[in-house]
């Protein structure tokens, strides 16, 4: 299972004698198998929240429950993919995936690690690159390896922090599609918490959008668009897509404008 309850999470960063509240009473429930996008202006606490869900950052107050069990550190049912490429540069693509597997799956034979890592690389659309180093792969391919590494431990929860943020627009579309296919093909869908700046990405991917403004969740918006979704289908032209998009755009700018006191902002 992978139901996440976020209960009253608060966290302040200390800067000298001053405190800065990055999270200030965040509450949310993410259902098992749900694909949730977290959206909001830069600096509003998205990455901090994800780090709390991962278990790397301990909040000052509140708690996270996964299937009713309080989170206490990282755990094998959660895997992460970040924006910056986090592969070990001195390890091949396959070795990177195996490294991830070894953290969780302790008692496979050497050939089982190899076979399973190969299989996951193929699932993310990579063949023939197992022995390449990350530096020999494009950014998009590196993120595919990072996704393979995350999936290879069979996590029930996938935490993704702007994973396609540094990827060019065309490659990004194929990675979004890949992620939707991997998620949709799973009989027991993973719970995905996906941070993004991009409203269209959130609408394409999610069942629900969590809107943050600095330190808090300002709104949760259900996305009832039919699946499967893709960007070249009827999705973008549908009335419901346009209606949701209009709500999100106005909300985004309203929050940002409130935050910066009406000054012009670059997103
Ligand atoms: P987002 O991911 O939404 O852009 P973050 O969660 O990274 O926002 O950061 C939220 C706020 O907390 C920002 O103002 C950021 O500068 C601050 N912050 C994040 N990490 C630290 C840290 N380690 N020390 C001090 N301040 C931090
Ligand atoms: Mg961030």
mmCIF file of C-alpha atoms and ligand atoms in Angstrom:
data_model
loop_
_atom_site.group_PDB
_atom_site.id
_atom_site.type_symbol
_atom_site.label_atom_id
_atom_site.label_comp_id
_atom_site.label_asym_id
_atom_site.label_seq_id
_atom_site.Cartn_x
_atom_site.Cartn_y
_atom_site.Cartn_z
ATOM 1 C CA UNK A 1 0.000 0.000 0.000
ATOM 2 C CA UNK A 2 1.072 3.597 -0.275
ATOM 3 C CA UNK A 3 -1.360 5.945 1.381
ATOM 4 C CA UNK A 4 0.321 9.086 2.664
ATOM 5 C CA UNK A 5 -1.070 11.279 5.418
ATOM 6 C CA UNK A 6 0.683 14.554 5.998
ATOM 7 C CA UNK A 7 -0.277 15.842 9.431
ATOM 8 C CA UNK A 8 0.413 19.409 10.421
ATOM 9 C CA UNK A 9 4.012 19.516 9.237
ATOM 10 C CA UNK A 10 6.012 22.584 10.228
ATOM 11 C CA UNK A 11 9.679 23.210 9.700
ATOM 12 C CA UNK A 12 11.825 26.295 10.216
ATOM 13 C CA UNK A 13 15.334 26.916 8.951
ATOM 14 C CA UNK A 14 17.495 28.841 11.368
ATOM 15 C CA UNK A 15 19.457 31.686 9.874
ATOM 16 C CA UNK A 16 21.604 33.177 12.611
ATOM 17 C CA UNK A 17 19.193 34.409 15.224
ATOM 18 C CA UNK A 18 16.264 34.440 12.809
ATOM 19 C CA UNK A 19 13.954 31.615 11.867
ATOM 20 C CA UNK A 20 12.420 31.093 8.489
ATOM 21 C CA UNK A 21 9.330 28.903 8.327
ATOM 22 C CA UNK A 22 9.647 26.860 5.160
ATOM 23 C CA UNK A 23 6.594 24.748 6.083
ATOM 24 C CA UNK A 24 3.904 26.074 8.376
ATOM 25 C CA UNK A 25 1.173 23.551 9.145
ATOM 26 C CA UNK A 26 0.913 21.448 5.999
ATOM 27 C CA UNK A 27 -1.908 18.895 5.869
ATOM 28 C CA UNK A 28 -2.839 16.554 3.044
ATOM 29 C CA UNK A 29 -3.911 13.022 2.274
ATOM 30 C CA UNK A 30 -2.598 11.241 -0.790
ATOM 31 C CA UNK A 31 -4.415 8.026 -1.556
ATOM 32 C CA UNK A 32 -2.735 4.755 -2.440
ATOM 33 C CA UNK A 33 -2.075 4.642 -6.184
ATOM 34 C CA UNK A 34 -2.826 8.310 -6.704
ATOM 35 C CA UNK A 35 -0.700 10.477 -8.986
ATOM 36 C CA UNK A 36 -0.397 13.861 -7.313
ATOM 37 C CA UNK A 37 1.425 16.904 -8.614
ATOM 38 C CA UNK A 38 2.678 19.612 -6.271
ATOM 39 C CA UNK A 39 2.868 23.004 -7.879
ATOM 40 C CA UNK A 40 3.721 26.457 -6.580
ATOM 41 C CA UNK A 41 6.179 29.338 -6.928
ATOM 42 C CA UNK A 42 9.869 28.949 -6.337
ATOM 43 C CA UNK A 43 10.816 28.809 -2.670
ATOM 44 C CA UNK A 44 7.335 27.880 -1.404
ATOM 45 C CA UNK A 45 8.573 24.672 0.237
ATOM 46 C CA UNK A 46 7.932 21.964 -2.368
ATOM 47 C CA UNK A 47 11.371 20.355 -2.136
ATOM 48 C CA UNK A 48 11.368 20.648 1.633
ATOM 49 C CA UNK A 49 8.022 18.865 1.783
ATOM 50 C CA UNK A 50 9.299 16.113 -0.507
ATOM 51 C CA UNK A 51 12.376 15.694 1.658
ATOM 52 C CA UNK A 52 10.121 15.280 4.696
ATOM 53 C CA UNK A 53 8.141 12.616 2.801
ATOM 54 C CA UNK A 54 11.392 10.911 1.855
ATOM 55 C CA UNK A 55 12.340 10.869 5.533
ATOM 56 C CA UNK A 56 15.616 12.733 5.107
ATOM 57 C CA UNK A 57 14.357 15.907 6.749
ATOM 58 C CA UNK A 58 12.739 15.691 10.165
ATOM 59 C CA UNK A 59 10.019 18.289 10.712
ATOM 60 C CA UNK A 60 9.876 20.447 13.853
ATOM 61 C CA UNK A 61 6.240 19.528 14.312
ATOM 62 C CA UNK A 62 3.697 17.176 12.791
ATOM 63 C CA UNK A 63 4.231 13.804 11.198
ATOM 64 C CA UNK A 64 3.900 11.797 8.035
ATOM 65 C CA UNK A 65 2.088 8.464 8.104
ATOM 66 C CA UNK A 66 2.426 5.835 5.415
ATOM 67 C CA UNK A 67 -0.380 3.317 5.702
ATOM 68 C CA UNK A 68 -0.892 4.534 9.259
ATOM 69 C CA UNK A 69 2.753 4.015 10.234
ATOM 70 C CA UNK A 70 4.718 7.156 11.167
ATOM 71 C CA UNK A 71 7.717 7.857 8.947
ATOM 72 C CA UNK A 72 10.966 7.626 10.789
ATOM 73 C CA UNK A 73 13.751 8.044 8.245
ATOM 74 C CA UNK A 74 13.993 6.764 4.703
ATOM 75 C CA UNK A 75 12.377 3.463 3.775
ATOM 76 C CA UNK A 76 12.416 0.830 1.026
ATOM 77 C CA UNK A 77 8.803 1.550 0.029
ATOM 78 C CA UNK A 78 9.847 5.064 -1.089
ATOM 79 C CA UNK A 79 12.141 5.933 -4.006
ATOM 80 C CA UNK A 80 13.153 9.355 -5.295
ATOM 81 C CA UNK A 81 14.050 10.993 -8.594
ATOM 82 C CA UNK A 82 15.426 14.537 -8.558
ATOM 83 C CA UNK A 83 15.933 17.241 -11.143
ATOM 84 C CA UNK A 84 19.688 17.277 -10.986
ATOM 85 C CA UNK A 85 21.272 14.153 -12.296
ATOM 86 C CA UNK A 86 22.056 12.035 -9.312
ATOM 87 C CA UNK A 87 23.745 9.091 -10.989
ATOM 88 C CA UNK A 88 27.236 8.188 -9.869
ATOM 89 C CA UNK A 89 29.396 9.452 -12.728
ATOM 90 C CA UNK A 90 32.006 6.718 -12.331
ATOM 91 C CA UNK A 91 29.483 3.872 -12.569
ATOM 92 C CA UNK A 92 27.885 2.560 -15.761
ATOM 93 C CA UNK A 93 24.132 2.895 -16.269
ATOM 94 C CA UNK A 94 23.649 -0.707 -15.195
ATOM 95 C CA UNK A 95 25.939 -0.387 -12.174
ATOM 96 C CA UNK A 96 23.924 2.644 -11.068
ATOM 97 C CA UNK A 97 20.710 0.629 -11.186
ATOM 98 C CA UNK A 98 22.336 -2.304 -9.391
ATOM 99 C CA UNK A 99 23.679 0.045 -6.718
ATOM 100 C CA UNK A 100 20.111 1.189 -6.029
ATOM 101 C CA UNK A 101 18.851 -2.397 -5.926
ATOM 102 C CA UNK A 102 21.546 -3.482 -3.480
ATOM 103 C CA UNK A 103 20.391 -0.914 -0.939
ATOM 104 C CA UNK A 104 17.064 -2.711 -0.682
ATOM 105 C CA UNK A 105 17.227 -6.164 -2.255
ATOM 106 C CA UNK A 106 20.047 -7.773 -0.359
ATOM 107 C CA UNK A 107 20.127 -11.414 -1.327
ATOM 108 C CA UNK A 108 20.054 -11.702 -5.098
ATOM 109 C CA UNK A 109 22.825 -13.457 -6.971
ATOM 110 C CA UNK A 110 25.193 -11.411 -9.155
ATOM 111 C CA UNK A 111 23.457 -12.604 -12.302
ATOM 112 C CA UNK A 112 20.011 -11.776 -10.873
ATOM 113 C CA UNK A 113 21.124 -8.211 -10.185
ATOM 114 C CA UNK A 114 22.465 -7.962 -13.722
ATOM 115 C CA UNK A 115 19.359 -9.420 -15.358
ATOM 116 C CA UNK A 116 16.917 -7.323 -13.378
ATOM 117 C CA UNK A 117 18.891 -4.133 -13.948
ATOM 118 C CA UNK A 118 18.965 -4.838 -17.706
ATOM 119 C CA UNK A 119 15.222 -5.492 -17.666
ATOM 120 C CA UNK A 120 14.507 -2.177 -15.960
ATOM 121 C CA UNK A 121 16.732 -0.281 -18.378
ATOM 122 C CA UNK A 122 14.758 -1.817 -21.230
ATOM 123 C CA UNK A 123 11.471 -0.893 -19.537
ATOM 124 C CA UNK A 124 12.506 2.752 -19.543
ATOM 125 C CA UNK A 125 13.377 2.553 -23.220
ATOM 126 C CA UNK A 126 17.140 2.120 -22.922
ATOM 127 C CA UNK A 127 18.854 -0.706 -24.683
ATOM 128 C CA UNK A 128 22.499 -0.997 -25.571
ATOM 129 C CA UNK A 129 23.634 1.628 -23.080
ATOM 130 C CA UNK A 130 24.056 -0.531 -19.982
ATOM 131 C CA UNK A 131 27.810 -0.169 -19.954
ATOM 132 C CA UNK A 132 27.916 3.532 -20.772
ATOM 133 C CA UNK A 133 28.889 6.051 -18.130
ATOM 134 C CA UNK A 134 26.360 8.814 -17.305
ATOM 135 C CA UNK A 135 28.646 11.386 -18.973
ATOM 136 C CA UNK A 136 28.251 9.499 -22.240
ATOM 137 C CA UNK A 137 24.449 9.768 -22.098
ATOM 138 C CA UNK A 138 22.151 12.705 -22.866
ATOM 139 C CA UNK A 139 20.256 14.377 -20.014
ATOM 140 C CA UNK A 140 17.058 12.597 -21.026
ATOM 141 C CA UNK A 141 18.781 9.230 -21.040
ATOM 142 C CA UNK A 142 20.321 9.916 -17.644
ATOM 143 C CA UNK A 143 16.875 10.621 -16.232
ATOM 144 C CA UNK A 144 15.642 7.358 -17.735
ATOM 145 C CA UNK A 145 18.442 5.586 -15.855
ATOM 146 C CA UNK A 146 17.443 7.434 -12.676
ATOM 147 C CA UNK A 147 13.838 6.289 -13.174
ATOM 148 C CA UNK A 148 15.013 2.707 -13.784
ATOM 149 C CA UNK A 149 17.079 2.884 -10.604
ATOM 150 C CA UNK A 150 14.063 4.109 -8.641
ATOM 151 C CA UNK A 151 11.708 1.487 -10.102
ATOM 152 C CA UNK A 152 14.157 -1.385 -9.699
ATOM 153 C CA UNK A 153 13.561 -1.504 -5.956
ATOM 154 C CA UNK A 154 9.792 -1.894 -6.528
ATOM 155 C CA UNK A 155 8.820 1.044 -4.331
ATOM 156 C CA UNK A 156 5.152 1.618 -3.636
ATOM 157 C CA UNK A 157 5.765 5.368 -3.499
ATOM 158 C CA UNK A 158 7.683 7.417 -6.035
ATOM 159 C CA UNK A 159 8.788 10.905 -4.998
ATOM 160 C CA UNK A 160 9.856 13.065 -7.927
ATOM 161 C CA UNK A 161 11.229 16.600 -7.584
ATOM 162 C CA UNK A 162 11.023 18.404 -10.937
ATOM 163 C CA UNK A 163 12.557 15.348 -12.595
ATOM 164 C CA UNK A 164 12.148 16.740 -16.109
ATOM 165 C CA UNK A 165 12.897 20.358 -15.203
ATOM 166 C CA UNK A 166 16.305 20.411 -16.874
ATOM 167 C CA UNK A 167 15.235 18.466 -19.965
ATOM 168 C CA UNK A 168 14.523 20.029 -23.370
ATOM 169 C CA UNK A 169 10.859 20.319 -24.361
ATOM 170 C CA UNK A 170 10.753 17.489 -26.880
ATOM 171 C CA UNK A 171 12.547 14.943 -24.720
ATOM 172 C CA UNK A 172 10.381 16.042 -21.836
ATOM 173 C CA UNK A 173 7.222 15.002 -23.671
ATOM 174 C CA UNK A 174 8.611 11.521 -24.257
ATOM 175 C CA UNK A 175 9.658 11.211 -20.602
ATOM 176 C CA UNK A 176 6.204 12.317 -19.439
ATOM 177 C CA UNK A 177 4.679 9.695 -21.695
ATOM 178 C CA UNK A 178 7.077 7.056 -20.426
ATOM 179 C CA UNK A 179 6.185 7.848 -16.829
ATOM 180 C CA UNK A 180 2.457 7.677 -17.576
ATOM 181 C CA UNK A 181 2.897 4.350 -19.332
ATOM 182 C CA UNK A 182 4.964 2.880 -16.496
ATOM 183 C CA UNK A 183 2.453 4.078 -13.925
ATOM 184 C CA UNK A 184 -0.596 3.025 -15.942
ATOM 185 C CA UNK A 185 0.793 -0.419 -16.764
ATOM 186 C CA UNK A 186 1.286 -1.272 -13.127
ATOM 187 C CA UNK A 187 -1.441 -3.524 -11.817
ATOM 188 C CA UNK A 188 -0.925 -2.061 -8.379
ATOM 189 C CA UNK A 189 -0.424 1.559 -9.216
ATOM 190 C CA UNK A 190 2.313 3.360 -7.376
ATOM 191 C CA UNK A 191 1.562 6.466 -5.404
ATOM 192 C CA UNK A 192 3.428 9.278 -7.151
ATOM 193 C CA UNK A 193 4.183 12.691 -5.670
ATOM 194 C CA UNK A 194 5.594 14.800 -8.488
ATOM 195 C CA UNK A 195 6.794 18.373 -7.999
ATOM 196 C CA UNK A 196 6.620 20.602 -11.053
ATOM 197 C CA UNK A 197 6.515 24.245 -12.098
ATOM 198 C CA UNK A 198 4.601 23.378 -15.209
ATOM 199 C CA UNK A 199 0.814 23.592 -15.215
ATOM 200 C CA UNK A 200 0.453 21.567 -18.424
ATOM 201 C CA UNK A 201 2.704 18.855 -17.047
ATOM 202 C CA UNK A 202 0.578 18.718 -13.885
ATOM 203 C CA UNK A 203 -2.643 18.473 -15.918
ATOM 204 C CA UNK A 204 -1.222 15.768 -18.146
ATOM 205 C CA UNK A 205 0.014 13.605 -15.298
ATOM 206 C CA UNK A 206 -2.032 14.009 -12.174
ATOM 207 C CA UNK A 207 -5.222 12.859 -10.492
ATOM 208 C CA UNK A 208 -4.953 15.760 -8.092
ATOM 209 C CA UNK A 209 -2.962 18.963 -7.930
ATOM 210 C CA UNK A 210 -1.695 20.281 -4.621
ATOM 211 C CA UNK A 211 -1.181 23.981 -4.872
ATOM 212 C CA UNK A 212 1.343 25.479 -2.482
ATOM 213 C CA UNK A 213 2.010 29.035 -1.521
ATOM 214 C CA UNK A 214 4.864 29.870 0.808
ATOM 215 C CA UNK A 215 4.826 27.348 3.651
ATOM 216 C CA UNK A 216 1.282 26.077 3.146
ATOM 217 C CA UNK A 217 -1.027 24.200 0.832
ATOM 218 C CA UNK A 218 -3.433 26.752 -0.551
ATOM 219 C CA UNK A 219 -5.665 24.416 -2.517
ATOM 220 C CA UNK A 220 -6.195 20.868 -3.788
ATOM 221 C CA UNK A 221 -7.670 20.569 -7.235
ATOM 222 C CA UNK A 222 -8.954 17.227 -8.526
ATOM 223 C CA UNK A 223 -8.099 16.517 -12.162
ATOM 224 C CA UNK A 224 -10.828 14.317 -13.588
ATOM 225 C CA UNK A 225 -9.573 14.247 -17.165
ATOM 226 C CA UNK A 226 -10.019 10.835 -18.806
ATOM 227 C CA UNK A 227 -7.013 8.531 -19.181
ATOM 228 C CA UNK A 228 -4.964 7.501 -21.041
ATOM 229 C CA UNK A 229 -3.799 11.042 -21.699
ATOM 230 C CA UNK A 230 -1.304 12.337 -24.167
ATOM 231 C CA UNK A 231 -0.397 15.743 -25.436
ATOM 232 C CA UNK A 232 -1.176 15.165 -29.089
ATOM 233 C CA UNK A 233 -4.612 13.641 -28.464
ATOM 234 C CA UNK A 234 -7.876 15.340 -27.783
ATOM 235 C CA UNK A 235 -6.777 16.288 -24.319
ATOM 236 C CA UNK A 236 -5.463 19.788 -24.996
ATOM 237 C CA UNK A 237 -8.572 20.786 -26.971
ATOM 238 C CA UNK A 238 -11.085 19.434 -24.509
ATOM 239 C CA UNK A 239 -13.320 21.855 -22.683
ATOM 240 C CA UNK A 240 -12.450 20.378 -19.286
ATOM 241 C CA UNK A 241 -8.712 20.780 -19.932
ATOM 242 C CA UNK A 242 -9.182 24.425 -20.847
ATOM 243 C CA UNK A 243 -11.407 25.036 -17.844
ATOM 244 C CA UNK A 244 -8.902 23.493 -15.413
ATOM 245 C CA UNK A 245 -5.995 25.251 -17.062
ATOM 246 C CA UNK A 246 -7.683 28.628 -16.734
ATOM 247 C CA UNK A 247 -8.318 28.019 -13.026
ATOM 248 C CA UNK A 248 -4.720 26.940 -12.444
ATOM 249 C CA UNK A 249 -3.166 29.819 -14.352
ATOM 250 C CA UNK A 250 -5.188 32.426 -12.494
ATOM 251 C CA UNK A 251 -4.496 30.731 -9.172
ATOM 252 C CA UNK A 252 -0.782 30.531 -9.889
ATOM 253 C CA UNK A 253 -0.513 34.222 -10.734
ATOM 254 C CA UNK A 254 -2.752 35.247 -7.863
ATOM 255 C CA UNK A 255 -0.552 33.399 -5.351
ATOM 256 C CA UNK A 256 2.663 34.679 -6.881
ATOM 257 C CA UNK A 257 1.405 38.247 -6.988
ATOM 258 C CA UNK A 258 0.293 38.106 -3.353
ATOM 259 C CA UNK A 259 3.669 36.681 -2.420
ATOM 260 C CA UNK A 260 5.786 39.340 -4.095
ATOM 261 C CA UNK A 261 3.437 42.206 -3.356
ATOM 262 C CA UNK A 262 2.460 42.961 -6.924
ATOM 263 C CA UNK A 263 5.986 43.262 -8.334
ATOM 264 C CA UNK A 264 6.671 41.692 -11.671
ATOM 265 C CA UNK A 265 7.874 38.120 -11.413
ATOM 266 C CA UNK A 266 9.673 35.708 -13.671
ATOM 267 C CA UNK A 267 8.521 32.136 -13.160
HETATM 268 P P1 LIG B 1 10.830 25.049 -3.567
HETATM 269 O O1 LIG B 1 11.263 23.645 -3.785
HETATM 270 O O2 LIG B 1 9.357 25.241 -3.540
HETATM 271 O O3 LIG B 1 11.469 25.985 -4.555
HETATM 272 P P2 LIG B 1 12.318 24.786 -1.093
HETATM 273 O O4 LIG B 1 11.578 23.749 -0.338
HETATM 274 O O5 LIG B 1 13.582 24.378 -1.752
HETATM 275 O O6 LIG B 1 11.331 25.509 -2.118
HETATM 276 O O7 LIG B 1 12.678 25.975 -0.097
HETATM 277 C C1 LIG B 1 11.707 26.611 0.709
HETATM 278 C C2 LIG B 1 12.338 27.754 1.418
HETATM 279 O O8 LIG B 1 13.250 27.287 2.405
HETATM 280 C C3 LIG B 1 13.130 28.678 0.519
HETATM 281 O O9 LIG B 1 12.944 30.002 0.932
HETATM 282 C C4 LIG B 1 14.544 28.242 0.722
HETATM 283 O O10 LIG B 1 15.448 29.315 0.515
HETATM 284 C C5 LIG B 1 14.548 27.795 2.154
HETATM 285 N N1 LIG B 1 15.499 26.712 2.393
HETATM 286 C C6 LIG B 1 15.495 25.499 1.802
HETATM 287 N N2 LIG B 1 16.489 24.726 2.268
HETATM 288 C C7 LIG B 1 17.150 25.469 3.193
HETATM 289 C C8 LIG B 1 18.272 25.244 4.050
HETATM 290 N N3 LIG B 1 18.917 24.071 4.053
HETATM 291 N N4 LIG B 1 18.656 26.259 4.867
HETATM 292 C C9 LIG B 1 18.008 27.439 4.891
HETATM 293 N N5 LIG B 1 16.939 27.719 4.111
HETATM 294 C C10 LIG B 1 16.514 26.758 3.272
HETATM 295 MG MG1 LIG B 2 12.502 22.785 -5.285
#
